mmCIF file of C-alpha atoms in Angstrom:
data_model
loop_
_atom_site.group_PDB
_atom_site.id
_atom_site.type_symbol
_atom_site.label_atom_id
_atom_site.label_comp_id
_atom_site.label_asym_id
_atom_site.label_seq_id
_atom_site.Cartn_x
_atom_site.Cartn_y
_atom_site.Cartn_z
ATOM 1 C CA MET F 1 86.183 106.701 113.378
ATOM 2 C CA GLN F 2 87.916 104.317 110.592
ATOM 3 C CA GLU F 3 86.822 100.889 110.673
ATOM 4 C CA THR F 4 88.685 97.274 109.902
ATOM 5 C CA ARG F 5 87.858 95.152 107.517
ATOM 6 C CA LEU F 6 88.019 92.215 110.115
ATOM 7 C CA ASP F 7 85.213 90.930 111.626
ATOM 8 C CA THR F 8 85.978 88.899 114.558
ATOM 9 C CA ALA F 9 82.511 86.723 113.470
ATOM 10 C CA ARG F 10 83.794 85.905 110.582
ATOM 11 C CA ILE F 11 87.423 84.907 112.328
ATOM 12 C CA ARG F 12 85.371 82.303 114.155
ATOM 13 C CA ALA F 13 83.754 80.855 110.916
ATOM 14 C CA ALA F 14 86.856 80.885 109.862
ATOM 15 C CA ARG F 15 88.159 78.632 112.099
ATOM 16 C CA ARG F 16 85.504 75.943 111.710
ATOM 17 C CA VAL F 17 86.675 75.307 107.995
ATOM 18 C CA ILE F 18 90.299 75.348 108.776
ATOM 19 C CA ASP F 19 91.701 71.516 108.647
ATOM 20 C CA PRO F 20 92.313 70.926 112.476
ATOM 21 C CA VAL F 21 96.392 69.322 111.551
ATOM 22 C CA PHE F 22 96.344 73.375 111.344
ATOM 23 C CA LEU F 23 95.069 74.646 114.182
ATOM 24 C CA ASP F 24 95.454 74.996 118.157
ATOM 25 C CA THR F 25 99.600 75.121 117.319
ATOM 26 C CA PRO F 26 102.004 74.906 120.621
ATOM 27 C CA LEU F 27 102.173 78.095 122.631
ATOM 28 C CA TYR F 28 105.086 77.648 125.311
ATOM 29 C CA ARG F 29 107.124 79.146 127.426
ATOM 30 C CA CYS F 30 110.956 79.081 126.281
ATOM 31 C CA GLU F 31 112.960 79.302 128.948
ATOM 32 C CA ALA F 32 116.238 78.306 127.320
ATOM 33 C CA LEU F 33 115.892 81.231 125.481
ATOM 34 C CA GLU F 34 115.236 83.854 128.293
ATOM 35 C CA ALA F 35 118.448 83.239 129.869
ATOM 36 C CA VAL F 36 119.810 84.762 126.446
ATOM 37 C CA LEU F 37 117.428 87.457 126.242
ATOM 38 C CA GLY F 38 116.517 89.174 129.209
ATOM 39 C CA CYS F 39 113.019 88.450 129.044
ATOM 40 C CA ALA F 40 110.113 86.123 128.878
ATOM 41 C CA VAL F 41 109.586 84.374 125.710
ATOM 42 C CA SER F 42 106.757 82.194 124.452
ATOM 43 C CA ILE F 43 106.727 80.676 121.198
ATOM 44 C CA LYS F 44 103.562 80.675 118.971
ATOM 45 C CA LEU F 45 105.154 77.497 116.797
ATOM 46 C CA GLU F 46 103.463 77.792 113.209
ATOM 47 C CA THR F 47 105.925 75.303 111.605
ATOM 48 C CA ALA F 48 104.765 71.823 112.211
ATOM 49 C CA ASN F 49 102.291 71.226 109.636
ATOM 50 C CA PRO F 50 101.871 69.686 106.196
ATOM 51 C CA VAL F 51 103.470 73.285 104.538
ATOM 52 C CA ARG F 52 105.569 74.389 107.523
ATOM 53 C CA SER F 53 103.682 77.745 107.773
ATOM 54 C CA PHE F 54 100.681 79.594 109.035
ATOM 55 C CA LYS F 55 99.445 80.375 105.318
ATOM 56 C CA ALA F 56 96.954 77.534 104.808
ATOM 57 C CA ARG F 57 94.687 78.922 107.922
ATOM 58 C CA GLY F 58 94.053 81.569 105.398
ATOM 59 C CA THR F 59 94.248 78.977 102.275
ATOM 60 C CA GLU F 60 91.846 76.601 103.600
ATOM 61 C CA VAL F 61 89.032 79.283 104.024
ATOM 62 C CA ILE F 62 89.628 80.033 100.479
ATOM 63 C CA ALA F 63 89.647 76.508 99.159
ATOM 64 C CA SER F 64 86.604 75.761 100.978
ATOM 65 C CA ARG F 65 84.654 78.804 99.714
ATOM 66 C CA LEU F 66 85.934 78.461 96.375
ATOM 67 C CA ALA F 67 84.640 74.204 96.525
ATOM 68 C CA HIS F 68 81.364 75.461 98.240
ATOM 69 C CA ASN F 69 80.644 77.646 95.280
ATOM 70 C CA GLY F 70 81.332 75.067 92.287
ATOM 71 C CA SER F 71 84.953 77.075 91.538
ATOM 72 C CA CYS F 72 87.509 74.918 89.503
ATOM 73 C CA ALA F 73 90.325 76.419 89.573
ATOM 74 C CA VAL F 74 92.622 79.308 91.210
ATOM 75 C CA VAL F 75 96.004 81.217 90.807
ATOM 76 C CA CYS F 76 97.891 83.060 93.271
ATOM 77 C CA ALA F 77 101.757 85.333 93.606
ATOM 78 C CA SER F 78 103.712 83.561 95.751
ATOM 79 C CA ALA F 79 106.905 84.057 97.402
ATOM 80 C CA GLY F 80 106.568 80.352 98.438
ATOM 81 C CA ASN F 81 104.802 79.574 101.531
ATOM 82 C CA LEU F 82 101.269 81.357 100.357
ATOM 83 C CA GLY F 83 101.956 78.883 97.253
ATOM 84 C CA GLN F 84 102.507 75.636 98.799
ATOM 85 C CA ALA F 85 99.278 76.052 101.060
ATOM 86 C CA LEU F 86 97.081 76.746 98.438
ATOM 87 C CA ALA F 87 98.101 73.651 96.489
ATOM 88 C CA TRP F 88 97.551 71.915 99.541
ATOM 89 C CA SER F 89 94.424 73.115 100.224
ATOM 90 C CA GLY F 90 93.223 72.916 96.375
ATOM 91 C CA ARG F 91 94.760 69.666 96.242
ATOM 92 C CA GLY F 92 92.575 68.491 98.772
ATOM 93 C CA ARG F 93 88.938 70.218 97.147
ATOM 94 C CA GLU F 94 90.106 68.760 93.217
ATOM 95 C CA LEU F 95 90.999 72.655 92.289
ATOM 96 C CA ASP F 96 93.425 73.210 89.740
ATOM 97 C CA VAL F 97 96.213 75.656 91.252
ATOM 98 C CA THR F 98 98.174 78.134 89.757
ATOM 99 C CA VAL F 99 101.264 79.652 91.057
ATOM 100 C CA VAL F 100 103.064 82.476 89.809
ATOM 101 C CA ALA F 101 106.660 82.877 91.656
ATOM 102 C CA SER F 102 110.043 84.492 90.916
ATOM 103 C CA ARG F 103 112.397 82.483 89.690
ATOM 104 C CA PHE F 104 114.440 83.770 92.518
ATOM 105 C CA ALA F 105 112.776 82.170 95.102
ATOM 106 C CA THR F 106 113.690 79.885 97.543
ATOM 107 C CA ARG F 107 114.299 76.456 95.154
ATOM 108 C CA THR F 108 113.336 74.617 98.214
ATOM 109 C CA LYS F 109 109.717 76.128 98.466
ATOM 110 C CA LEU F 110 109.285 75.773 94.546
ATOM 111 C CA GLU F 111 109.982 72.235 94.591
ATOM 112 C CA ARG F 112 107.600 71.606 97.386
ATOM 113 C CA ILE F 113 104.873 73.794 95.087
ATOM 114 C CA ARG F 114 105.188 71.211 92.429
ATOM 115 C CA ALA F 115 104.984 67.972 94.993
ATOM 116 C CA LEU F 116 101.916 69.241 96.250
ATOM 117 C CA GLY F 117 100.307 69.373 92.769
ATOM 118 C CA ALA F 118 100.157 73.244 91.395
ATOM 119 C CA ARG F 119 101.307 74.244 87.718
ATOM 120 C CA LEU F 120 104.192 76.204 88.867
ATOM 121 C CA GLU F 121 105.406 79.191 86.451
ATOM 122 C CA LEU F 122 108.332 80.835 86.806
ATOM 123 C CA VAL F 123 108.985 85.149 86.298
ATOM 124 C CA ASP F 124 111.703 86.714 85.352
ATOM 125 C CA GLY F 125 112.015 89.747 88.554
ATOM 126 C CA ASP F 126 110.274 89.798 92.203
ATOM 127 C CA HIS F 127 107.032 89.417 93.869
ATOM 128 C CA GLU F 128 105.311 92.167 92.670
ATOM 129 C CA VAL F 129 106.347 91.203 88.765
ATOM 130 C CA ALA F 130 104.877 87.723 89.969
ATOM 131 C CA ARG F 131 101.832 89.697 91.243
ATOM 132 C CA GLU F 132 101.158 91.261 87.920
ATOM 133 C CA ARG F 133 101.206 88.388 86.033
ATOM 134 C CA ALA F 134 98.899 85.963 88.309
ATOM 135 C CA ALA F 135 96.718 88.651 87.800
ATOM 136 C CA ALA F 136 96.781 88.610 84.088
ATOM 137 C CA ILE F 137 95.938 84.849 84.133
ATOM 138 C CA ALA F 138 93.029 85.591 86.513
ATOM 139 C CA ARG F 139 91.769 87.874 83.799
ATOM 140 C CA TYR F 140 92.312 85.872 80.817
ATOM 141 C CA ASP F 141 90.769 81.981 82.449
ATOM 142 C CA GLY F 142 88.519 83.867 84.230
ATOM 143 C CA ILE F 143 89.553 82.136 87.698
ATOM 144 C CA ARG F 144 89.745 83.603 90.933
ATOM 145 C CA LEU F 145 92.973 85.565 91.753
ATOM 146 C CA VAL F 146 94.465 85.242 95.318
ATOM 147 C CA GLU F 147 95.707 88.096 96.526
ATOM 148 C CA ASP F 148 97.491 87.903 99.986
ATOM 149 C CA SER F 149 96.729 90.245 102.811
ATOM 150 C CA LEU F 150 94.191 92.036 100.293
ATOM 151 C CA ASP F 151 92.044 89.318 100.016
ATOM 152 C CA LEU F 152 90.439 89.217 103.804
ATOM 153 C CA GLU F 153 90.452 85.137 103.973
ATOM 154 C CA THR F 154 93.890 85.248 104.116
ATOM 155 C CA CYS F 155 94.119 87.835 107.309
ATOM 156 C CA GLU F 156 91.174 86.092 109.081
ATOM 157 C CA GLY F 157 92.656 82.584 108.388
ATOM 158 C CA ALA F 158 95.815 84.014 110.116
ATOM 159 C CA ALA F 159 93.418 85.550 112.848
ATOM 160 C CA THR F 160 92.441 82.688 114.226
ATOM 161 C CA ILE F 161 96.448 82.618 115.829
ATOM 162 C CA GLY F 162 94.977 85.549 117.737
ATOM 163 C CA LEU F 163 92.199 83.472 119.057
ATOM 164 C CA GLU F 164 94.624 80.418 120.264
ATOM 165 C CA LEU F 165 97.076 83.036 121.932
ATOM 166 C CA THR F 166 93.831 84.929 123.733
ATOM 167 C CA GLU F 167 91.997 81.551 124.651
ATOM 168 C CA ALA F 168 95.508 80.334 126.615
ATOM 169 C CA ALA F 169 94.646 82.904 129.297
ATOM 170 C CA PRO F 170 97.939 85.102 128.592
ATOM 171 C CA SER F 171 99.872 86.594 130.737
ATOM 172 C CA PHE F 172 101.987 88.224 128.569
ATOM 173 C CA ASP F 173 102.653 91.837 127.829
ATOM 174 C CA THR F 174 103.649 91.686 123.709
ATOM 175 C CA VAL F 175 103.065 89.939 120.760
ATOM 176 C CA LEU F 176 105.806 90.013 117.942
ATOM 177 C CA ILE F 177 104.977 89.568 114.298
ATOM 178 C CA ALA F 178 106.827 89.201 111.181
ATOM 179 C CA LEU F 179 105.600 91.830 108.857
ATOM 180 C CA GLY F 180 105.196 91.308 105.377
ATOM 181 C CA GLY F 181 101.918 91.714 103.406
ATOM 182 C CA GLY F 182 99.771 92.535 106.421
ATOM 183 C CA ALA F 183 97.985 89.657 106.677
ATOM 184 C CA LEU F 184 99.195 87.996 110.089
ATOM 185 C CA ALA F 185 100.017 91.152 111.547
ATOM 186 C CA THR F 186 96.427 92.321 110.875
ATOM 187 C CA GLY F 187 94.646 89.549 111.293
ATOM 188 C CA VAL F 188 96.366 88.675 115.016
ATOM 189 C CA GLY F 189 96.187 92.469 116.290
ATOM 190 C CA HIS F 190 93.010 92.778 115.313
ATOM 191 C CA VAL F 191 91.470 89.782 117.518
ATOM 192 C CA LEU F 192 94.379 90.920 120.049
ATOM 193 C CA LYS F 193 93.036 94.373 120.382
ATOM 194 C CA GLU F 194 89.594 93.046 120.867
ATOM 195 C CA ALA F 195 90.247 90.412 123.493
ATOM 196 C CA ALA F 196 93.558 91.725 125.118
ATOM 197 C CA PRO F 197 93.768 95.631 124.339
ATOM 198 C CA GLU F 198 96.837 96.154 126.779
ATOM 199 C CA VAL F 199 98.675 93.826 125.039
ATOM 200 C CA ASP F 200 101.476 95.815 122.929
ATOM 201 C CA VAL F 201 101.547 94.477 119.064
ATOM 202 C CA ILE F 202 104.970 95.184 117.460
ATOM 203 C CA CYS F 203 105.071 94.432 113.966
ATOM 204 C CA VAL F 204 108.920 93.456 112.690
ATOM 205 C CA GLN F 205 110.216 93.983 109.399
ATOM 206 C CA PRO F 206 114.141 93.780 107.780
ATOM 207 C CA LEU F 207 115.639 96.699 107.109
ATOM 208 C CA GLY F 208 116.422 95.619 103.557
ATOM 209 C CA ALA F 209 112.437 95.183 103.195
ATOM 210 C CA PRO F 210 111.113 98.414 105.001
ATOM 211 C CA ALA F 211 108.002 99.555 102.741
ATOM 212 C CA LEU F 212 104.947 98.612 105.210
ATOM 213 C CA THR F 213 106.941 99.802 108.102
ATOM 214 C CA HIS F 214 107.486 103.192 106.474
ATOM 215 C CA SER F 215 104.497 103.308 105.705
ATOM 216 C CA TRP F 216 102.714 102.765 109.064
ATOM 217 C CA HIS F 217 104.800 105.503 110.122
ATOM 218 C CA GLN F 218 104.060 108.023 107.820
ATOM 219 C CA ARG F 219 100.752 106.748 107.615
ATOM 220 C CA ARG F 220 100.512 106.881 103.919
ATOM 221 C CA VAL F 221 101.298 103.948 101.437
ATOM 222 C CA VAL F 222 105.175 104.009 100.908
ATOM 223 C CA THR F 223 106.669 101.949 98.192
ATOM 224 C CA THR F 224 110.307 101.054 97.497
ATOM 225 C CA ASP F 225 112.616 99.892 94.206
ATOM 226 C CA SER F 226 113.999 96.852 95.453
ATOM 227 C CA THR F 227 114.654 94.579 98.214
ATOM 228 C CA ASP F 228 117.610 93.171 99.781
ATOM 229 C CA THR F 229 116.875 90.747 102.334
ATOM 230 C CA ILE F 230 117.414 87.160 103.257
ATOM 231 C CA ALA F 231 113.562 87.286 104.806
ATOM 232 C CA ASP F 232 112.021 86.434 100.969
ATOM 233 C CA GLY F 233 108.936 85.704 102.656
ATOM 234 C CA VAL F 234 108.141 89.271 103.525
ATOM 235 C CA ALA F 235 110.458 90.816 101.233
ATOM 236 C CA GLY F 236 107.190 93.096 99.594
ATOM 237 C CA ARG F 237 108.272 96.674 97.788
ATOM 238 C CA CYS F 238 104.377 97.443 97.318
ATOM 239 C CA PRO F 239 101.994 97.835 100.218
ATOM 240 C CA ILE F 240 98.388 97.436 99.622
ATOM 241 C CA PRO F 241 96.247 100.726 100.921
ATOM 242 C CA ALA F 242 93.501 98.692 102.352
ATOM 243 C CA VAL F 243 96.162 96.642 104.377
ATOM 244 C CA LEU F 244 97.433 99.670 105.680
ATOM 245 C CA ASP F 245 94.378 101.089 106.602
ATOM 246 C CA ASP F 246 93.857 97.577 108.862
ATOM 247 C CA LEU F 247 97.572 97.734 110.036
ATOM 248 C CA LEU F 248 97.455 101.514 111.446
ATOM 249 C CA LEU F 249 94.360 100.191 113.691
ATOM 250 C CA VAL F 250 95.970 97.430 115.700
ATOM 251 C CA ALA F 251 99.841 97.692 115.510
ATOM 252 C CA ASP F 252 101.210 99.571 118.460
ATOM 253 C CA ASP F 253 104.348 100.058 116.822
ATOM 254 C CA ALA F 254 107.060 98.773 113.498
ATOM 255 C CA VAL F 255 110.231 98.277 113.608
ATOM 256 C CA LEU F 256 113.334 97.117 111.169
ATOM 257 C CA VAL F 257 116.103 95.145 112.177
ATOM 258 C CA GLN F 258 119.259 93.949 110.387
ATOM 259 C CA GLU F 259 120.161 91.108 108.498
ATOM 260 C CA ALA F 260 122.904 90.120 111.151
ATOM 261 C CA SER F 261 120.167 90.142 113.529
ATOM 262 C CA ILE F 262 117.741 87.814 111.830
ATOM 263 C CA ILE F 263 120.895 85.374 111.586
ATOM 264 C CA ALA F 264 121.829 85.461 115.348
ATOM 265 C CA GLY F 265 118.136 84.718 116.028
ATOM 266 C CA MET F 266 117.706 81.541 113.533
ATOM 267 C CA ARG F 267 121.310 80.664 115.380
ATOM 268 C CA LEU F 268 119.641 80.726 118.941
ATOM 269 C CA LEU F 269 116.358 79.539 117.994
ATOM 270 C CA LEU F 270 118.039 76.288 116.820
ATOM 271 C CA GLU F 271 120.996 76.270 119.589
ATOM 272 C CA HIS F 272 118.173 76.893 122.686
ATOM 273 C CA ALA F 273 115.120 75.879 121.449
ATOM 274 C CA GLY F 274 115.953 73.091 118.763
ATOM 275 C CA LEU F 275 113.700 74.135 116.203
ATOM 276 C CA VAL F 276 114.756 75.256 112.192
ATOM 277 C CA VAL F 277 113.200 78.351 111.230
ATOM 278 C CA GLU F 278 113.430 80.244 108.218
ATOM 279 C CA PRO F 279 114.045 84.007 108.156
ATOM 280 C CA SER F 280 111.148 85.346 108.437
ATOM 281 C CA ALA F 281 110.507 83.265 111.535
ATOM 282 C CA ALA F 282 112.954 84.719 113.126
ATOM 283 C CA LEU F 283 112.413 88.715 113.134
ATOM 284 C CA GLY F 284 111.159 88.921 116.180
ATOM 285 C CA ILE F 285 114.210 86.845 118.364
ATOM 286 C CA ALA F 286 116.004 89.622 116.160
ATOM 287 C CA ALA F 287 113.741 93.010 117.647
ATOM 288 C CA ILE F 288 114.662 91.623 120.991
ATOM 289 C CA LEU F 289 118.476 91.266 119.748
ATOM 290 C CA GLU F 290 118.328 94.565 119.002
ATOM 291 C CA ASP F 291 116.395 96.373 121.993
ATOM 292 C CA ARG F 292 116.954 94.629 125.178
ATOM 293 C CA ASP F 293 116.179 97.232 127.311
ATOM 294 C CA ARG F 294 112.808 97.851 125.538
ATOM 295 C CA PHE F 295 111.830 94.014 126.547
ATOM 296 C CA ALA F 296 113.529 93.472 129.465
ATOM 297 C CA GLY F 297 111.265 92.310 132.534
ATOM 298 C CA ARG F 298 108.689 91.941 130.074
ATOM 299 C CA HIS F 299 106.578 88.721 128.695
ATOM 300 C CA VAL F 300 106.841 88.683 125.030
ATOM 301 C CA VAL F 301 105.415 86.329 122.655
ATOM 302 C CA THR F 302 107.005 85.760 119.247
ATOM 303 C CA ILE F 303 105.012 83.909 116.004
ATOM 304 C CA LEU F 304 107.145 81.535 114.373
ATOM 305 C CA CYS F 305 105.626 81.938 110.743
ATOM 306 C CA GLY F 306 107.347 79.297 108.733
ATOM 307 C CA SER F 307 110.161 76.884 108.411
ATOM 308 C CA ASN F 308 110.660 76.378 104.788
ATOM 309 C CA VAL F 309 114.504 76.807 104.379
ATOM 310 C CA ASP F 310 117.166 76.036 101.650
ATOM 311 C CA VAL F 311 119.357 73.787 103.366
ATOM 312 C CA ASP F 312 122.528 75.002 101.750
ATOM 313 C CA ALA F 313 121.515 78.699 102.852
ATOM 314 C CA TYR F 314 120.653 77.552 106.499
ATOM 315 C CA ARG F 315 123.701 75.920 106.888
ATOM 316 C CA ARG F 316 125.621 79.372 106.102
ATOM 317 C CA TRP F 317 123.984 81.181 107.874
ATOM 318 C CA CYS F 318 123.466 78.941 111.258
ATOM 319 C CA ALA F 319 127.150 77.065 110.998
ATOM 320 C CA PRO F 320 128.396 78.203 114.135
ATOM 321 C CA ALA F 321 125.416 76.458 115.879
ATOM 322 C CA LEU F 322 125.730 73.576 113.394
#
């Protein structure tokens, strides 16, 4: 039987080194959404923290270990949220942080990375190009390269969300998880399948960035030449084989949703929950909108994974709600 890379004991140890500001995030029933969606909906809110996303759960573990080992520098590639999180975690531990990003990344995210004190290098091209450049910097400078989803700290930091879900004495049937690189899905999925195996773990990805979903269905790595989605936080083209192996062990399904549904999900979260979220965080709501019959009568948890939005773009997407 194939074994996962994740380990529950390490996940519990990870929780002990994460700054409490990122832990025990709100989990609550949102009745206002239920009337619209036709099922019971609970929200796990991962946006009310200093970096407005779940990513710091993983970077806290990484930065803590680097500081303990006497390291002084680290580099990563990021669409924005990981870079902010690593900058925040590194700043508190006196690490020199370099973030490589596409110059086409969300401006608000890039500005926040700079504001948190990281050195930001922009590249032409998408996130995969940024990954290549970050790896080159790590080799040349001899420093730690953080690779989201490949590095276990990112997965096991995210997995602490799963601990909080299961410790809340859950009555939910399904958890909808945004699928990008796979750290959130594999981490949370691992905990749920160990502690609450009856809960369905469903991963959600945009139709315009389907690589890991196609890989899950075909049980082999499938890459794409490009991505076309407003959900920049999950817009990867080249799945990591080890991450796919982990995902195959914990995901019950992986689905794709349309851009219009993502925008509709963002509007519903604003109108009925008073929450501003980035497109990646609305993937779970989008999945319900596209398959109401599947979720009717069920209790669904959706993880709102980030709220770093470009204000102008958000106004365009959510104009009717505003």
